[in-house]
Amino acid sequence: MRALNHESVVSAPLTEVFQHIAERLAAASQGALTAEEVSLSQAPEHTGADLAFPCFPLARAWRKNPAQIAQEMAALIETDDVLGNVEAAGPYLNLSLARNATAGRVLDQVSASDGAYGGSDRQADQVVMMEYVSPNTNKPLHLGHVRNAVLGRCVANLVESQGARVHRTDIINDRGIHIAKSMIAYQRFADGETPESTGEKGDHFVGRYYVEFDKALYAERQAWLAEQGIDPSSLKDREKKKVEEDFLAASPLMADTRELLQKWEADDPEVRELWQKMNRWVYQGFDATYERLGIHFDRHYYESDIYRGGRELILDALERDVFDKADNGAVVAPLSKHGKLNDKVVLRADGTGLYITQDINLADIKFREFGLTKSYYCVGSEQNYYFQQLKATLKLLGFDWADGMEHLSYGMVYLPDGKMKSREGKVVDADDLMAEVVGLAENAILERSSDLPADDLARRAEAIGLSALVFEMLMVGRETDIQFDPEKSVAFEGKTGPYLQYVYARISSILRKAGEWTAPEQPAVDEDETWAIARSLLFYPTVVADAAESLDPSRLTSFLIEQTQAFNVFYRERRVLDAPEPQRSSRLALLEAFRQILDHGLRLLAIEPLDEM
RNA sequence: GCGCCCGUAGCUCAGCUGGAUAGAGCGACGGCCUCCGGAGCCGUAGGUCAGGGGUUCGAAUCCCUUCGGGCGCACCA
């Protein structure tokens, strides 16, 4: 957990608890510190304390060594029903909260919050857009898209939990040379077949033609290289790039593809019809994948609708001399003149649009349409540089709102033999993967209970399998690359989604069996294992706020794992249903509240809590 | 060549903006159900935090440098 200070702490009762302690410490510091300056860290496990105040920063003002300061401060601070104990330990002041009183305050707050405990209104003044997934319409979704979708959704949920108004959108890249490739391949090789005739899912059907195109291009490249007498293995990287450019310029297949794209831009009816037909197939496939993953959008944008507006914006800027014209006629944003980024071509020499052409327009449309204060782009880290260029280009155009754009960058997904490459068919397909993990979950359930009705089995397998997949994507830091081994697939044991679901189910089971009970006036939570649960409740909202502000769900996933681990220790050491009063009702009340934050946290991650599994 | 990122246990990763004895999951080995759900729990083994220098009371964390890897660098998306 992050250091606590007056800014990072969120939600009662932690805000009051912190304020109280900060004032005590400030007073004891004898003017060296104000309450606002107090920063507390988590006390290490072995100390048995909850929070720690390092005395090093006071050494200068006090002209004493930190250990001595700790001693003297400890003597100055009186304990009460918030701060239960203060102890000097070397240069640290270890602070223990008053357990029963604190637990009472937390439980009151959780029940008063009516299911909303964990949220806050810190970002209530924000109107944000989360643009995520944003696939190309020429191939099915793969594991990389799954990471994108799961991350974008979770960050949107997190920000929303802090009171922001959130618009979830998808920009569909339905225009460009990649689409033309699938279309060319379809024209040449399809012989009239359709997803209906082959029984394939639409996106997989179209994706197959994209791969076909690449095969044909590969054959052409081999022939050309042989003809030119070039041995590609003898080339250095830079030379390779040049040779590839030369080849693409010479390739008849590419010439046809470019011609098709120009016809498309010229609204050729035949080309447009094929384009619409193929896109429809793809969308049907995408919808099925999104549905199963539980991804929803408030709004779709289509690149084909907005790239023309982008061209107008660019030509206008060219007239105002904001942009330059290259020798061959391409329009260039002169970023190097204004900063350290390289210049960026924003319109091709032949006048056709690039990806950035529509991105410029879309950004403008989004900010105007929704009055955004923030616009998040959930896009892989390989586009970090592009994104800087986009932002700088918009600033050049005079769009001050570009400051509100933020690249929600995330690490790449690697397979054991390297990066996924969809052109080579070297991908983990999203639909296959979901089917795989759900199947594994089904086996795991059957091992435990074989007499489940078929529809219950299917529902649980879906929830458990997807939770494992989703959690795996969110457990690692956002910027960390993921090494994905399809052989090992995803796990159900250890730090996993099902581990969290299992704790939820265990608690639910206890609460089901508890019958009628009433919450105690003052809970009894003196034992370490029981207090650990109360403490989870106390810190939870601050962790959620931190995850939302850092746009990193792994802050939340690792907290939930730590706290459920603590629950499992409690579960082994302490009994609930046959405990004497007041322990029984105290523990029941804690478990009920703990289940509530677990439910809250799982929903932020978009994992379904299960009463039974 | 230039820019950005990374290198922590056999493997996969945490380590939260410099703090106490560097942690977890998996794998290995050994234990724990007459007891609220064993998808669980406990224990053992395993680390020169890539190497070197520096700043600091204090460095896995900051700076420099070497080595190793990834990504990117105007008409792909």
Short mmCIF file of C-alpha atoms (C1' of nucleotides) in Angstrom, two decimals, chain A residues 1 44 46 52 56 92 94 136 178 328 330 342 345 348-349 382-383 385-386 412 414 445 448 464 477 480-481 483 493-495 499 502 506 509-510 513 555 568 571-572 574-577 612-613, chain B residues 1-6 8 10-21 23-27 31-32 35-43 56-58 69-77:
data_model
loop_
_atom_site.label_atom_id
_atom_site.label_comp_id
_atom_site.label_asym_id
_atom_site.label_seq_id
_atom_site.Cartn_x
_atom_site.Cartn_y
_atom_site.Cartn_z
CA MET A 1 0.00 0.00 0.00
CA PRO A 44 6.17 -4.29 8.50
CA HIS A 46 6.88 -8.50 12.20
CA ALA A 52 4.77 3.57 10.99
CA PHE A 56 14.55 10.63 9.93
CA TYR A 92 10.55 4.44 13.76
CA ASN A 94 5.17 2.20 15.33
CA ASN A 136 -9.08 -3.46 -37.24
CA HIS A 178 -5.36 -3.51 -44.31
CA ASN A 328 6.39 15.07 -53.21
CA ALA A 330 2.63 14.94 -48.68
CA ASN A 342 10.26 13.93 -35.48
CA VAL A 345 3.25 12.96 -42.27
CA ARG A 348 -0.11 11.04 -48.12
CA ALA A 349 1.32 12.47 -51.30
CA GLU A 382 4.48 0.18 -28.86
CA GLN A 383 2.57 3.31 -29.82
CA TYR A 385 5.92 7.58 -29.68
CA TYR A 386 3.01 7.85 -32.07
CA MET A 412 2.64 -6.20 -24.82
CA TYR A 414 4.34 -12.25 -25.79
CA ILE A 445 -15.86 -28.05 -11.17
CA ARG A 448 -15.38 -31.40 -7.09
CA ILE A 464 -14.70 -19.05 -13.21
CA GLY A 477 1.47 -3.97 -13.58
CA THR A 480 4.59 -4.81 -17.70
CA ASP A 481 4.81 -7.10 -20.72
CA GLN A 483 4.67 -13.66 -21.12
CA GLU A 493 -4.81 -21.79 -7.98
CA GLY A 494 -2.66 -19.25 -6.20
CA LYS A 495 -2.94 -15.60 -7.14
CA TYR A 499 -8.93 -17.70 -5.56
CA TYR A 502 -13.42 -19.00 -3.63
CA ARG A 506 -16.64 -19.49 1.56
CA SER A 509 -21.47 -20.19 2.85
CA ILE A 510 -20.79 -19.15 6.43
CA LYS A 513 -25.47 -20.99 7.76
CA ARG A 555 -2.92 -1.88 -7.35
CA ASN A 568 -7.75 -17.54 4.67
CA TYR A 571 -10.43 -18.92 8.44
CA ARG A 572 -7.93 -21.49 9.59
CA ARG A 574 -10.63 -18.67 14.07
CA ARG A 575 -14.06 -20.17 13.93
CA VAL A 576 -17.15 -18.12 13.35
CA LEU A 577 -20.35 -20.07 13.75
CA GLU A 612 -21.24 -21.18 -4.66
CA MET A 613 -18.55 -22.60 -6.89
"C1'" G B 1 22.70 5.60 -35.39
"C1'" C B 2 18.90 8.17 -32.10
"C1'" G B 3 14.69 7.92 -28.45
"C1'" C B 4 11.72 5.34 -24.74
"C1'" C B 5 11.23 1.00 -21.56
"C1'" C B 6 13.17 -3.27 -19.05
"C1'" U B 8 14.74 -8.93 -8.61
"C1'" G B 10 14.41 -22.54 -11.29
"C1'" C B 11 9.75 -19.99 -13.84
"C1'" U B 12 6.02 -15.75 -13.70
"C1'" C B 13 5.86 -11.36 -11.18
"C1'" A B 14 5.23 -7.60 -6.60
"C1'" G B 15 8.25 -4.30 -4.16
"C1'" C B 16 3.45 2.23 -4.57
"C1'" U B 17 7.08 8.07 -6.12
"C1'" G B 18 14.87 6.52 -1.07
"C1'" G B 19 13.54 3.61 4.81
"C1'" A B 20 13.26 -1.76 9.32
"C1'" U B 21 15.42 -8.79 8.18
"C1'" G B 23 8.17 -10.59 -0.75
"C1'" A B 24 4.28 -13.57 -3.30
"C1'" G B 25 2.33 -17.28 -6.80
"C1'" C B 26 3.89 -21.51 -9.58
"C1'" G B 27 7.36 -25.58 -9.60
"C1'" G B 31 3.12 -31.65 6.59
"C1'" C B 32 -2.58 -30.29 7.67
"C1'" C B 35 -14.11 -29.25 12.90
"C1'" C B 36 -17.83 -23.04 9.16
"C1'" G B 37 -16.03 -25.47 1.40
"C1'" G B 38 -8.64 -28.66 0.59
"C1'" A B 39 -9.84 -23.97 -5.97
"C1'" G B 40 -7.52 -23.80 0.96
"C1'" C B 41 -3.58 -23.64 4.98
"C1'" C B 42 1.50 -24.42 7.30
"C1'" G B 43 6.72 -25.49 6.83
"C1'" U B 56 22.81 9.77 0.76
"C1'" C B 57 22.39 8.82 7.75
"C1'" G B 58 20.12 5.00 4.47
"C1'" G B 69 16.87 -7.74 -23.93
"C1'" G B 70 12.20 -5.26 -25.83
"C1'" C B 71 9.66 -1.38 -28.48
"C1'" G B 72 9.76 2.74 -31.64
"C1'" C B 73 12.00 6.43 -35.15
"C1'" A B 74 7.36 11.10 -41.83
"C1'" C B 75 3.37 8.87 -46.23
"C1'" C B 76 1.57 0.77 -41.77
"C1'" A B 77 -2.52 0.77 -38.33
#
